[in-house]
Coordinates of C-alpha atoms and ligand atoms in Angstrom, one line a residue:
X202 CA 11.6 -29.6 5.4
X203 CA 11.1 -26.3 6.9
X204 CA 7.3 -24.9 7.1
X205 CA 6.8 -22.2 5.1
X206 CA 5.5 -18.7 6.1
X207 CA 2.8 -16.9 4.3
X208 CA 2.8 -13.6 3.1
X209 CA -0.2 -11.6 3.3
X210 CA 0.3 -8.4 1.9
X211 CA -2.7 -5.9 2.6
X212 CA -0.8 -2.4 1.0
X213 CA -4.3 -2.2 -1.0
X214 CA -7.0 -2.7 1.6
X215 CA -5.6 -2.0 5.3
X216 CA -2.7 0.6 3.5
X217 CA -5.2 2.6 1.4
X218 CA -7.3 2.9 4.8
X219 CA -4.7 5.6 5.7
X220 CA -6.4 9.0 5.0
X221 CA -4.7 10.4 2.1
X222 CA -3.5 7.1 0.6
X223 CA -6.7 6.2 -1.4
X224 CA -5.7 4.8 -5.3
X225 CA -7.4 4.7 -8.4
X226 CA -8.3 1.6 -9.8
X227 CA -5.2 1.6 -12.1
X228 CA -2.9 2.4 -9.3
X229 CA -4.1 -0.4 -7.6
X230 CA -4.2 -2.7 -10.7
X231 CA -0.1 -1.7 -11.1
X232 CA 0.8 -2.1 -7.1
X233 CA -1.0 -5.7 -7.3
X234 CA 1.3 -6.3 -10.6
X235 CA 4.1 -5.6 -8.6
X236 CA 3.3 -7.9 -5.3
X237 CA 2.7 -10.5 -8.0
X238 CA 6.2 -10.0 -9.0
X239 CA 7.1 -10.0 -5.5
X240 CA 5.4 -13.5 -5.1
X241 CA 3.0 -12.3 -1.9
X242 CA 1.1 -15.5 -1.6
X243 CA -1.9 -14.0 -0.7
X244 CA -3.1 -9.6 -1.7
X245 CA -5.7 -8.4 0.0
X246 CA -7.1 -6.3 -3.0
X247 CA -9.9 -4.1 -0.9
X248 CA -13.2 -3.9 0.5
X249 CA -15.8 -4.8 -2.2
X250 CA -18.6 -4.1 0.0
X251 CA -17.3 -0.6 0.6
X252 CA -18.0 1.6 -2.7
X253 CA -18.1 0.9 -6.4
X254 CA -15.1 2.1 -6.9
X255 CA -13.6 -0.7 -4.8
X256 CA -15.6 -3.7 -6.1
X257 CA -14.4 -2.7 -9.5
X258 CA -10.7 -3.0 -8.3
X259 CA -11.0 -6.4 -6.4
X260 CA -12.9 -7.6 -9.7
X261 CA -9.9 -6.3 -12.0
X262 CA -7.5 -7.5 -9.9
X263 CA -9.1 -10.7 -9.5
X264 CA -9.3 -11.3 -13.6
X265 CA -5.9 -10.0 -13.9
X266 CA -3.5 -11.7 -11.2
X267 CA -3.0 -14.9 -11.5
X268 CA -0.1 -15.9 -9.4
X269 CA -1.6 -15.0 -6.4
X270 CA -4.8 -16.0 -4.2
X271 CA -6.9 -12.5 -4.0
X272 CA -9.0 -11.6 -0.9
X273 CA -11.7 -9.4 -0.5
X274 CA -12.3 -8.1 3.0
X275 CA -16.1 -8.5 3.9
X276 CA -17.9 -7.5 7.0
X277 CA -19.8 -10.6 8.9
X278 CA -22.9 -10.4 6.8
X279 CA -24.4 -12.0 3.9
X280 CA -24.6 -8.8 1.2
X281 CA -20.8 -7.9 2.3
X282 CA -19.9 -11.8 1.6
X283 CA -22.2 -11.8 -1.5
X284 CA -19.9 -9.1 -2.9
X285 CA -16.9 -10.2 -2.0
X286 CA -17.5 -13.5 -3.7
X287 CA -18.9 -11.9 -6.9
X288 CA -16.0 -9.4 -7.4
X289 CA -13.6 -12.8 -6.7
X290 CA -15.2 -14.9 -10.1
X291 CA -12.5 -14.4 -11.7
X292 CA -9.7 -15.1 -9.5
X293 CA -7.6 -17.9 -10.0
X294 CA -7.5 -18.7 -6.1
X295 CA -10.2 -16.6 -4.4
X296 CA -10.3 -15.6 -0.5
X297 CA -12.9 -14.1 1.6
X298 CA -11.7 -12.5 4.6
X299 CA -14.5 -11.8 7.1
X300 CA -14.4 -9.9 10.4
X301 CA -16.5 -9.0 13.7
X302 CA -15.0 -7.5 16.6
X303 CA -14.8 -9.6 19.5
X304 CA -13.2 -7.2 22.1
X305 CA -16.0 -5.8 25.1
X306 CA -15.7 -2.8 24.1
X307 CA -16.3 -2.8 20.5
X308 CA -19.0 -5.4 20.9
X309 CA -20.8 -2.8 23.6
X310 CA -20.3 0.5 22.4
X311 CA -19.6 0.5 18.5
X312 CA -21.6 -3.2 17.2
X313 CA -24.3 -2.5 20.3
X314 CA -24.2 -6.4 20.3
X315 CA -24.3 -9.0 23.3
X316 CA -21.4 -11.2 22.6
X317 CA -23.8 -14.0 21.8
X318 CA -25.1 -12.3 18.7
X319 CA -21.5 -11.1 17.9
X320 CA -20.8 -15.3 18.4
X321 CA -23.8 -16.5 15.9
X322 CA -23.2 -13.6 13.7
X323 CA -19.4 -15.3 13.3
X324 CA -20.7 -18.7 12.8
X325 CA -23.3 -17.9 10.0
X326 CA -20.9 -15.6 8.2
X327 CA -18.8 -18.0 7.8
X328 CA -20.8 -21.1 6.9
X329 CA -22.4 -18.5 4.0
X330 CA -19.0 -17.4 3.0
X331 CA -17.7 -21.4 2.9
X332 CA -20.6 -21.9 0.8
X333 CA -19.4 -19.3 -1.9
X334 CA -15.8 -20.2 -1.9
X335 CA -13.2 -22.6 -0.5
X336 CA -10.7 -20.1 1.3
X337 CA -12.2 -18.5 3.8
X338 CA -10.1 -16.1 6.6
X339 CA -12.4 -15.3 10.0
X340 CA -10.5 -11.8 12.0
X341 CA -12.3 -10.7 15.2
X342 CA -11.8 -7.6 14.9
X343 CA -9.7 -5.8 18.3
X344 CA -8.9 -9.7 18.7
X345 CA -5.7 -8.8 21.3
X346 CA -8.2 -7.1 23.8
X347 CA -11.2 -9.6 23.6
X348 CA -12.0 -12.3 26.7
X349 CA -9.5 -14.8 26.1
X350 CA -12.8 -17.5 26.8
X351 CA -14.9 -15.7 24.8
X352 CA -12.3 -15.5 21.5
X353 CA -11.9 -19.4 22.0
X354 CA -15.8 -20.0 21.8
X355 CA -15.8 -17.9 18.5
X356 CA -12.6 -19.5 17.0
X357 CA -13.6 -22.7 18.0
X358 CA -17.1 -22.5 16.1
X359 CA -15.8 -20.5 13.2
X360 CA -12.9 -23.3 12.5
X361 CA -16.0 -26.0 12.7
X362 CA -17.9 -23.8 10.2
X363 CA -14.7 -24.4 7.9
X364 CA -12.6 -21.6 8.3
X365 CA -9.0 -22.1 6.7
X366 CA -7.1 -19.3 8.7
X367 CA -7.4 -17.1 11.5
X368 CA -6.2 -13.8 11.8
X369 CA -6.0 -12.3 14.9
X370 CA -5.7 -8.7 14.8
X371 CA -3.8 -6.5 17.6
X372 CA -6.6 -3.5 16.1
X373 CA -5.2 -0.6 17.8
X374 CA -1.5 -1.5 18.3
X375 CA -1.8 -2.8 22.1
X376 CA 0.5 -5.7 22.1
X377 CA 3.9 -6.3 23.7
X378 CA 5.9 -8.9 21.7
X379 CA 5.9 -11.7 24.2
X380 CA 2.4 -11.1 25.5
X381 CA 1.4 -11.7 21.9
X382 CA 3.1 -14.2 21.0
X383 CA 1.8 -16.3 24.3
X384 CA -1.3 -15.2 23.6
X385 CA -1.7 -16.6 20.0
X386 CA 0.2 -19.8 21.7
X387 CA -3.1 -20.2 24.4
X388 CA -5.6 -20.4 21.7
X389 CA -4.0 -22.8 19.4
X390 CA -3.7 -24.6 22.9
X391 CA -6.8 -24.1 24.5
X392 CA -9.0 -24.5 20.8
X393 CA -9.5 -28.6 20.5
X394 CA -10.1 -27.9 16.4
X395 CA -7.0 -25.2 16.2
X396 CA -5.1 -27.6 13.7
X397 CA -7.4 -27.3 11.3
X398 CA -7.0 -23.9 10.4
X399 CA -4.2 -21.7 9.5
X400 CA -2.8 -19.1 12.6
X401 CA -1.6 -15.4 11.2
X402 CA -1.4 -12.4 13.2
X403 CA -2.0 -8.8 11.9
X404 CA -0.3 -6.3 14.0
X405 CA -0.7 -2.5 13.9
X406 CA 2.0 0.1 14.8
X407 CA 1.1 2.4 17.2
X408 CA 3.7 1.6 20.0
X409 CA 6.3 1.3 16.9
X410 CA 6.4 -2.9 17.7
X411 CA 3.9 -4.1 14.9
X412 CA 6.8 -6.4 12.9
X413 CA 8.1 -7.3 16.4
X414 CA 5.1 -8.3 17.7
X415 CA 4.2 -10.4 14.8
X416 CA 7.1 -12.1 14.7
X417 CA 6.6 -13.5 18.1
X418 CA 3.3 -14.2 17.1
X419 CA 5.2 -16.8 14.3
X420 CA 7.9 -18.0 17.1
X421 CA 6.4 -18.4 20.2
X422 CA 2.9 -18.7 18.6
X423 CA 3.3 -20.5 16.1
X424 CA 1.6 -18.6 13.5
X425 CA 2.1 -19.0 9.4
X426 CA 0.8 -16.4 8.4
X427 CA 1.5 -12.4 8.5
X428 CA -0.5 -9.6 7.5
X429 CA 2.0 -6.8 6.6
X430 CA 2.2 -3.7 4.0
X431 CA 4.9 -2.4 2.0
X432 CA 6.2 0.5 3.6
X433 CA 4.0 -0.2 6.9
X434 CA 1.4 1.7 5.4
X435 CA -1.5 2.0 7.2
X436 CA -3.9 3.9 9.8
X437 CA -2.2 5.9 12.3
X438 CA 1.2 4.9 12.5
X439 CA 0.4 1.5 10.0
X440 CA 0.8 -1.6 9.5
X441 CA 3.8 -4.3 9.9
X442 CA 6.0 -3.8 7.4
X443 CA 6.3 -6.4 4.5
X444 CA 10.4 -5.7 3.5
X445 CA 11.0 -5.5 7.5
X446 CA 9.1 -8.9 8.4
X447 CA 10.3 -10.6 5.0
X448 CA 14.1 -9.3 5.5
X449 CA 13.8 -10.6 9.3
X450 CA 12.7 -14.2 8.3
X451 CA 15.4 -14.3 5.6
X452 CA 17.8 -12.8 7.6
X453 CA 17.6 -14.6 10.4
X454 CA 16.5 -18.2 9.1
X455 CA 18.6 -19.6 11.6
X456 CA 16.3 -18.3 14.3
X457 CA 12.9 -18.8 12.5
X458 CA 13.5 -21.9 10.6
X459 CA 10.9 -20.7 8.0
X460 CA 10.9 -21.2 4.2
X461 CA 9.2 -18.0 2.5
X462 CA 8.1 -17.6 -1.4
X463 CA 9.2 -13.7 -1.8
X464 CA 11.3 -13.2 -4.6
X465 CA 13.0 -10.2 -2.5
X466 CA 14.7 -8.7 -5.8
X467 CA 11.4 -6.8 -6.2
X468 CA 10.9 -4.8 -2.4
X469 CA 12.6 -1.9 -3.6
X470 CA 10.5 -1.3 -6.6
X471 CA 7.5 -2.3 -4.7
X472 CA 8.5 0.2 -2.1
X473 CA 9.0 2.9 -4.5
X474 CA 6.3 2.2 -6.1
X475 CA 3.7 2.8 -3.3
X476 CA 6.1 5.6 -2.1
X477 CA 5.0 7.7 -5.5
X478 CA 1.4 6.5 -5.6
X479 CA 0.2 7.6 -2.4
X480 CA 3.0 10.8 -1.8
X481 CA 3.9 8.8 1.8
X482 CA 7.6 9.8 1.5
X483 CA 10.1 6.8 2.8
X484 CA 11.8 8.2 6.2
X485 CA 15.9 8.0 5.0
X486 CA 16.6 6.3 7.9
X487 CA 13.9 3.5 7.7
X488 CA 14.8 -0.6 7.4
X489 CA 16.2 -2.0 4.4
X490 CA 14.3 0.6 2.2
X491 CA 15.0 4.0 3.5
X492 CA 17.6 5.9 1.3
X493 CA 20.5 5.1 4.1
X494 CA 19.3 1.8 4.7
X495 CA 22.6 0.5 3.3
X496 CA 24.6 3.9 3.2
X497 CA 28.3 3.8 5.5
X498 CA 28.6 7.3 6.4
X499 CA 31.3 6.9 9.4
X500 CA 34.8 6.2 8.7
X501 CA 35.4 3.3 10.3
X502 CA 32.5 1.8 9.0
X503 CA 33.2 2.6 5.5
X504 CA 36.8 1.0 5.8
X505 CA 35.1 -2.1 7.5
X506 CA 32.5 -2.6 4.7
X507 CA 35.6 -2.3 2.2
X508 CA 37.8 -5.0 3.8
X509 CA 35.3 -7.3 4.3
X510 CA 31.4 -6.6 3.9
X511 CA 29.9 -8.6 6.3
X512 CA 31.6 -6.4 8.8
X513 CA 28.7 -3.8 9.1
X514 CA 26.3 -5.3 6.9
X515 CA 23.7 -8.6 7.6
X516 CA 22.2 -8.3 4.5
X517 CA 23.5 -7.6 1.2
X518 CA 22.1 -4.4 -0.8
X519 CA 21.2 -6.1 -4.3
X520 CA 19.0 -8.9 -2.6
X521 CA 16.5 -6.1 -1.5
X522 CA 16.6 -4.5 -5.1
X523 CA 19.3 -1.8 -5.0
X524 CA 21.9 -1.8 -7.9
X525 CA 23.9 1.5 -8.6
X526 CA 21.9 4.1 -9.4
X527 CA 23.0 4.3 -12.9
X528 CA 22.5 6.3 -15.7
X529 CA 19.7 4.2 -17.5
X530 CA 18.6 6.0 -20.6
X531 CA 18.9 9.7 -22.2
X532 CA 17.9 12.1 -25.0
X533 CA 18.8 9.0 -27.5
X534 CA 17.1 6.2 -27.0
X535 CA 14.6 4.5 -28.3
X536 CA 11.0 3.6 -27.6
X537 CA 12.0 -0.3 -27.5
X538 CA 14.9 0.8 -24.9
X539 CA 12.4 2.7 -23.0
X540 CA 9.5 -0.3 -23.0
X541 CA 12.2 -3.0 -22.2
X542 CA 13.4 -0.8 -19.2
X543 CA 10.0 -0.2 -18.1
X544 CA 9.6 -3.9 -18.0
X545 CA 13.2 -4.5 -16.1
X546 CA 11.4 -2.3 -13.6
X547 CA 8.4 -4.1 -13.3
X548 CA 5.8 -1.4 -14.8
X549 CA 3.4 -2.9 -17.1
X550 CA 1.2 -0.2 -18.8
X551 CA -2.0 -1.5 -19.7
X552 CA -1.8 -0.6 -23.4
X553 CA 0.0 1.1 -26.5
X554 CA -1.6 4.4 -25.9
X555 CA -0.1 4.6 -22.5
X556 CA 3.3 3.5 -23.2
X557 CA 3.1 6.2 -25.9
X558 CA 2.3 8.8 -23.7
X559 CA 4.7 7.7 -21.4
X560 CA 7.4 7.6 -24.1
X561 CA 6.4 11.3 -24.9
X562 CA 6.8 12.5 -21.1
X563 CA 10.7 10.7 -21.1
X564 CA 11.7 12.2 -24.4
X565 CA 10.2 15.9 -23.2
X566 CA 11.9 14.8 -19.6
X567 CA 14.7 13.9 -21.4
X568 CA 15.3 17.0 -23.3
X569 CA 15.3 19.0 -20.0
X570 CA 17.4 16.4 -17.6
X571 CA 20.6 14.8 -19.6
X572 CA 20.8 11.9 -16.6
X573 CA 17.8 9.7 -16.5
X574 CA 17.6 7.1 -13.7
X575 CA 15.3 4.3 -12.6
X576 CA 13.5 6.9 -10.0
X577 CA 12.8 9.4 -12.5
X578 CA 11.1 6.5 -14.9
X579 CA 9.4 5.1 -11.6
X580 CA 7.8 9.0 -11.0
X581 CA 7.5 9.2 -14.6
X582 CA 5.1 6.4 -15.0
X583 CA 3.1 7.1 -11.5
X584 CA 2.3 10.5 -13.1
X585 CA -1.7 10.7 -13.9
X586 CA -0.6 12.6 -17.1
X587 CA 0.3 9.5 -18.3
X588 CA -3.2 8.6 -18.9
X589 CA -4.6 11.8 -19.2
X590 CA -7.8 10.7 -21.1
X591 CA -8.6 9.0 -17.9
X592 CA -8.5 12.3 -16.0
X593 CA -10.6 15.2 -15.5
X594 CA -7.7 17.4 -15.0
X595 CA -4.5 17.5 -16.4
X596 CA -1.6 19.9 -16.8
X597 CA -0.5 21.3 -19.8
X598 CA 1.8 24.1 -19.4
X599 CA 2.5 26.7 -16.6
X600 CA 4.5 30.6 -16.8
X601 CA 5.5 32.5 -13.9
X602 CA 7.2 35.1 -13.0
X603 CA 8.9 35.8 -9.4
X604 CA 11.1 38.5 -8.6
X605 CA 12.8 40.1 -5.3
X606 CA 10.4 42.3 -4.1
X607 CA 7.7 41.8 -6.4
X608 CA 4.6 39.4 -5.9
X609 CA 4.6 36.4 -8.1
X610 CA 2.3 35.9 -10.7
X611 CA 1.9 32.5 -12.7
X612 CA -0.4 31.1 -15.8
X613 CA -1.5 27.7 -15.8
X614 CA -2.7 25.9 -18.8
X615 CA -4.3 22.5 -17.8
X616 CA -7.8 20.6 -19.4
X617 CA -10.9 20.0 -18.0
X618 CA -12.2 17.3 -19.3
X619 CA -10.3 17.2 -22.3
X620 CA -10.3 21.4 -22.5
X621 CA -7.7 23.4 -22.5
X622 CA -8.1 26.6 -19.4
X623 CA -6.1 29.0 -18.7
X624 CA -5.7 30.9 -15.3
X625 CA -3.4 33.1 -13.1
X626 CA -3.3 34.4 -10.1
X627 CA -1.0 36.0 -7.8
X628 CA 0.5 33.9 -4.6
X629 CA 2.9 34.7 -2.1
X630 CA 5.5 32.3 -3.7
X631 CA 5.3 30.9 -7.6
X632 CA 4.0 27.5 -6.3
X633 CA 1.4 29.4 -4.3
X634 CA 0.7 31.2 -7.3
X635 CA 0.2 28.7 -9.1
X636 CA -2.3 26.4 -7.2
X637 CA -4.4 29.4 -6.4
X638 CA -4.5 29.9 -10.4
X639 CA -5.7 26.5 -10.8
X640 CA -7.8 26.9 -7.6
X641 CA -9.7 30.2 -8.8
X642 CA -10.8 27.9 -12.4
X643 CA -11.7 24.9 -10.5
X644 CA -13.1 26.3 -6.8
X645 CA -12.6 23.2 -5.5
X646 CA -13.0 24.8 -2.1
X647 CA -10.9 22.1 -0.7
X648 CA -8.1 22.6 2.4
X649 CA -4.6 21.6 1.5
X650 CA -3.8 19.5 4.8
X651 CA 0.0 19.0 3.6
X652 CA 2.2 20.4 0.9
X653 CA 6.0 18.8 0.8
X654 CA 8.8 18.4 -2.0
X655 CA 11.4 15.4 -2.3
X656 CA 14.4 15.9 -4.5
X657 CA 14.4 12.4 -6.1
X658 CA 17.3 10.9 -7.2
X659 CA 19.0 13.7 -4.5
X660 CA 20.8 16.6 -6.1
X661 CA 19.5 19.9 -7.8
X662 CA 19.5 18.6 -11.3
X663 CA 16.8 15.7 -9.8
X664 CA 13.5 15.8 -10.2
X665 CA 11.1 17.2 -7.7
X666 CA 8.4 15.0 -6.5
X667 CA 5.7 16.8 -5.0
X668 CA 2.9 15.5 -2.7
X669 CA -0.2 17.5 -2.1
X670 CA -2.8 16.5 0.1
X671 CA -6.5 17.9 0.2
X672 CA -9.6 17.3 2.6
X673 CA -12.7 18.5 1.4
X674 CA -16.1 16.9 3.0
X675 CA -14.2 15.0 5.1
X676 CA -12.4 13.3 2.7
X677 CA -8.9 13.5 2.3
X678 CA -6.4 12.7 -0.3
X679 CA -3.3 12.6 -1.3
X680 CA -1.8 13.4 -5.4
X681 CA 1.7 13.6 -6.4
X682 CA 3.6 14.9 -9.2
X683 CA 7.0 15.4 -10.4
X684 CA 8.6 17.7 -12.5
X685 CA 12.9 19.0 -12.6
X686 CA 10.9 22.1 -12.0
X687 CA 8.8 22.0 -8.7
X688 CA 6.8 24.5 -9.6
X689 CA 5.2 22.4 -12.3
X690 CA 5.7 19.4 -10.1
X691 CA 3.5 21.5 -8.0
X692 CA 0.9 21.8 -10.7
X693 CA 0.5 18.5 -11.5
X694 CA 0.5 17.7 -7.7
X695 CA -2.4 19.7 -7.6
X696 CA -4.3 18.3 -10.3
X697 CA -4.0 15.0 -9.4
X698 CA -5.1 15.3 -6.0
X699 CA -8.0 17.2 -7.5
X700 CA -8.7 13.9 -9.9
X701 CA -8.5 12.1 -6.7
X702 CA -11.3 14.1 -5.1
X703 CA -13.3 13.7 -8.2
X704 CA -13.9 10.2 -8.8
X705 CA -13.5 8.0 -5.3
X706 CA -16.8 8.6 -4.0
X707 CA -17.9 7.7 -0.5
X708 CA -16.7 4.5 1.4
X709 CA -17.9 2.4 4.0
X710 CA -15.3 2.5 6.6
X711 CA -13.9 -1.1 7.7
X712 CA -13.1 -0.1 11.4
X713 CA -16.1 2.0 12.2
Ligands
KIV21 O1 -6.9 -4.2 12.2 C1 -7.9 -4.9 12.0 O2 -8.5 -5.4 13.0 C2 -8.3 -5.2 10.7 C3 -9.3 -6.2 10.5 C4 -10.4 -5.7 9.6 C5 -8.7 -7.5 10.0 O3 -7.7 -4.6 9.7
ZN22 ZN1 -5.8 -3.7 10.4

């Protein structure tokens, strides 16, 4: 029998560590849903150390998953652990996922630790942690750049402590594919107790070799675990990607030999999914989820594909998720139609209220746009109007009026908690108009970092999706709306973003 690999998706811990890409609990709640449809064996649900807001997710998530084993990331200390394994009760299959960096230059100049603190610090963390719960994952942190004699001290005495897998991170994207994989090999060589613990690499992007480099960690390694996200998301340039690494191992099973438990039907509406949440737009171009992923453009590749498909293509379109992008429901259907589609798609909305609202936004949608497809649903239902009780703001209605030569002027109805305001303004451009009108009732005082609009099922009669991304006191995030009119979609961009800033307070960084 062939060994199998784990999958250890971290979209909602390492992912949401990208500035701008922070979630709401209920964001979260839906993206876990979604891996759990995927059958990720392991989701890292956050940091429950690191705010409030984030223990509350990891606890949610914990009582609500069930499939998979949830993990909290902790820091090596007792309160951090003591968190972790509190927010975990209600798991099913709990993990707690502790790190120190090892590396010299972390140790020296960001933990101001000798190595020998750094080692007993590793050791009790992990004997408290063991104590708490069964599963317990030890990372030293900037692993690839630590003394190779050093790491093996700390391994060694964490495995002993009762450490079930080790994770050893390339922090800052350093590795080269072969050097990694060799040197994941030397410790499970070098480490007498290395068998009794699990190997997995996590592997960050920033030479652009993050799912190479962990795959040599699994072949010439030896590791059975990866770390990825969906969609590489991540700090800096991110993560390894999930669909890439999963697609590879599938793909290529003659090579790796390696059994996996993803149920890869679900990557596209995973991808999508985290796509619309955090308003990081897919490249077109990007593996087996970018919009041309499985597209023929050239002649003599379409004629290939139609004589025989293996031709031009290694992997076939509908195992990742795509089907035609057909016409799913219009003006007439029903609220049944429009529940059972939601659940073909893999969105579960917490409760009647929601699904209600959300019915209300298709039929209004609906009314405006004859053709609705999957992507307009999947925007539909990441809207935050679709739980606007939830909300400070929300959007109600907009007017504006641009002509050649004359400034634009726009009105924007929207709540504040729960009521209705109206402002205008003037803007160089209707959108502009519009955000300042919102701007000049709320005086927010916060920068817009980035402003960009996605057609998204491609054509003019699409909807617009709109990503807005604000810093204010050094905080930064990212909201999204959509809208057949982007000026609206602009609106509710806005608003959400503004939500955003509202209610995440303050976080403890994980890399500090
Ligand atoms: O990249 C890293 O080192 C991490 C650890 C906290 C596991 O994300
Ligand atoms: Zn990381």
């Amino acid at each position: 029998m062939a060994d199998k690999l784990i999958i250890f998706d971290t979209t909602l811990r390492d992912g949401e560590q990208s500035p701008g890409a922070s979630m709401t609990r209920d964001e979260k709640l839906r993206i876990a849903r979604q891996l759990e449809r995927l059958k990720v064996d392991v989701i890292e649900a956050g940091f429950a150390a690191s705010s409030n807001g984030d223990f509350e997710a990891v606890q949610l998530i914990a009582n609500t998953i069930k499939d998979s084993t949830i993990c909290s990331l902790s820091r090596a200390n007792d309160r951090d652990i003591s968190r972790a394994a509190e927010a975990l009760k209600g798991a099913n299959s709990a993990r707690i996922h502790t790190f120190i960096a090892t590396s010299p230059l972390h140790m020296e100049k960001k933990l101001r630790m000798t190595p020998d603190q750094v080692f007993e610090q590793a050791k009790q963390s992990v004997r408290f942690a063991r104590n708490l719960v069964a599963d317990v994952e030890f990372s030293p942190e900037d692993g690839y750049r630590s003394d190779v004699d050093f790491l093996c001290r700390v391994l060694e005495v964490v495995i002993a402590e009762g450490a079930t897998t080790i994770n050893v991170p390339d922090t800052v994207g350093y590795a080269i594919p072969e050097l990694y994989g060799n040197f994941i090999k030397t410790l499970r060589e070098r480490i007498p107790n290395s068998d009794k613990a699990i190997w997995s690499v996590h592997c960050h992007n920033d030479l652009g070799m993050a799912v190479a480099n962990s795959l040599a960690g699994v072949k010439i390694g030896g590791a059975r675990q990866v770390e990825c996200t969906i969609n590489g998301l991540g700090e800096r340039a991110g993560n390894c990607s999930l669909e890439e690494i999963v697609m590879a191992v599938k793909t290529r099973r003659d090579y790796f030999g390696l059994d996996l438990g993803i149920d890869a039907t679900h990557i596209l509406a995973a991808s999508r999914m985290v796509s619309q949440t955090t308003g990081f737009v897919v490249q077109p171009n990007k593996a087996v989820v970018g919009a041309n992923a499985f597209a023929h453009a050239s002649g003599i590749h379409q004629d290939g594909v139609l004589k025989a498909r293996d031709t031009y293509e290694i992997m076939r379109a509908e195992d990742v998720g795509w089907t035609a992008n057909k016409i799913v429901l219009g003006k007439l259907s029903g609220r049944n139609a429009f529940k059972q589609r939601l659940q073909e798609l893999g969105v579960q909305l917490e409760s009647e209220a929601e699904i209600n609202a959300a019915f209300a936004r298709f039929k209004e949608l609906a009314d405006r746009k004859s053709d609705i497809f999957d992507e307009d649903i999947l925007a539909l239902v990441s809207d935050d109007s679709v739980t606007p009780d939830k909300e400070q703001y929300s959007f109600v209605s907009l007017s504006q009026h641009s002509e050649t030569g004359e400034r634009p002027h726009a009105a924007v109805v929207f709540t504040v908690a729960g009521k209705e305001v109206k402002s205008d303004s003037d803007g160089n451009g209707p959108v502009d108009a519009s955000l300042k009108a919102i701007e000049a009732h709320v005086q927010s005082g916060a920068e817009m970092v980035l402003y960009s609009v996605n057609a998204i099922s491609g054509s003019t009669e699409s909807q617009g999706e709109v990503t807005v991304r604000l810093q204010n006191s050094g905080r930064v995030v990212n909201g999204v709306g959509s809208d057949p009119d982007i000026v609206v979609a602009s609106a509710k961009a806005y608003l959400s973003a503004l939500n955003k800033l509202q209610s995440k307070s303050d976080r403890v960084a994980a890399q500090g």
